Amino acid sequence: MNVLEKVENKYIKTDIPDFKAGDKVKVNIKIREENKERIQTFEGIVIKIQGTGINKTFTVRKISFSVGVERTFLVNSPMIASITKLNTGIVRRSRLYYLRKKIGKKSKVEFEK
Amino acid sequence: MVNAIYGKKIGSTQVFSDSGAAIYVTAIEAGPCTVVQVKDTATDGYNALKVGLGNVKNKHINKPLKGIFVKNNLEAKKYLKEIRVDGGASEYKPGDIIDVQIFNVGDKVKITGISRGRGFAGVIKRHNFHRGPMTHGSHSIRKTGSVGMCATPSKIHKGKKMPGRMGGRQVTVPYTEIIDIIAEQNLILVKGSVPGAKGNLVCLKKA
């Protein structure tokens, strides 16, 4: 292990569930407003996992009031309280950009039963 | 007190602050520096510590240099550098160790190092000039352009920005914050970038 990895290991989370593109996840985000802190959830399909180590990010897409919304999170950010995997998706790609052009039923991902 | 330490640039990465911000940091393996010689006003005219950093095999240093280490029963060091101290140099004696403990998290430091050499660079890379048109028969894509006037003053003004050697000179980054110190590995994480390539010798001094 090189020196930089040792530095990063201090900041890398170990309690993250194993999820991949196509899975449905619930992300609990810490929101700080002045001195108060509350939790906001963002639930949707993971369309991309990018990077490794401390730079690892994932993008979640959901349809909110018929408008597509995507958010990218740093996996190891302290602002993420928890990540929960809800369903395992059946997909053939690691990047699900095609979902952006689909509407209606086709914009959904089939889940394992 | 000693307010500076020498170290080696390891590389840069990203860490998170308590508030959740991702901070770009550079890791520096600082010290441990061994005091090789103590200089004071009486004998040398100024107060300083001569410190050694990094181990090197005995066969790789010449005899005059070896004599300095043998005199104080020290292992041979790769780099020999001086750290100026305002009085108090007499607290130290040869063989003492200066390590990352001299700094605390949140301290501001000046970082000095030799920047990467770019060789003979053109004006676009060296002085951030704009380039000329790429098409329409242009021959001035990366050229310097006009460097002055005609018969008056019939000379080029001093300090005119032109191509030339770039980098490979001493650069100081002022007022950089220490984000984290990992004492067992002699590592200091400083915010932002540090001059030079990985493995470059840098000096950290309290700002």
mmCIF file of C-alpha atoms in Angstrom, chain A residues 30-39 79:
data_model
loop_
_atom_site.group_PDB
_atom_site.id
_atom_site.type_symbol
_atom_site.label_atom_id
_atom_site.label_comp_id
_atom_site.label_asym_id
_atom_site.label_seq_id
_atom_site.Cartn_x
_atom_site.Cartn_y
_atom_site.Cartn_z
ATOM 1 C CA LYS A 30 -27.426 15.584 6.093
ATOM 2 C CA ILE A 31 -28.618 19.132 5.535
ATOM 3 C CA ARG A 32 -27.226 21.860 7.749
ATOM 4 C CA GLU A 33 -29.310 25.004 8.163
ATOM 5 C CA GLU A 34 -27.615 27.497 10.461
ATOM 6 C CA ASN A 35 -27.176 25.413 13.627
ATOM 7 C CA LYS A 36 -29.832 22.818 12.913
ATOM 8 C CA GLU A 37 -29.145 19.571 11.130
ATOM 9 C CA ARG A 38 -31.789 17.440 9.473
ATOM 10 C CA ILE A 39 -31.905 14.429 7.171
ATOM 11 C CA MET A 79 -22.628 14.624 4.538
#
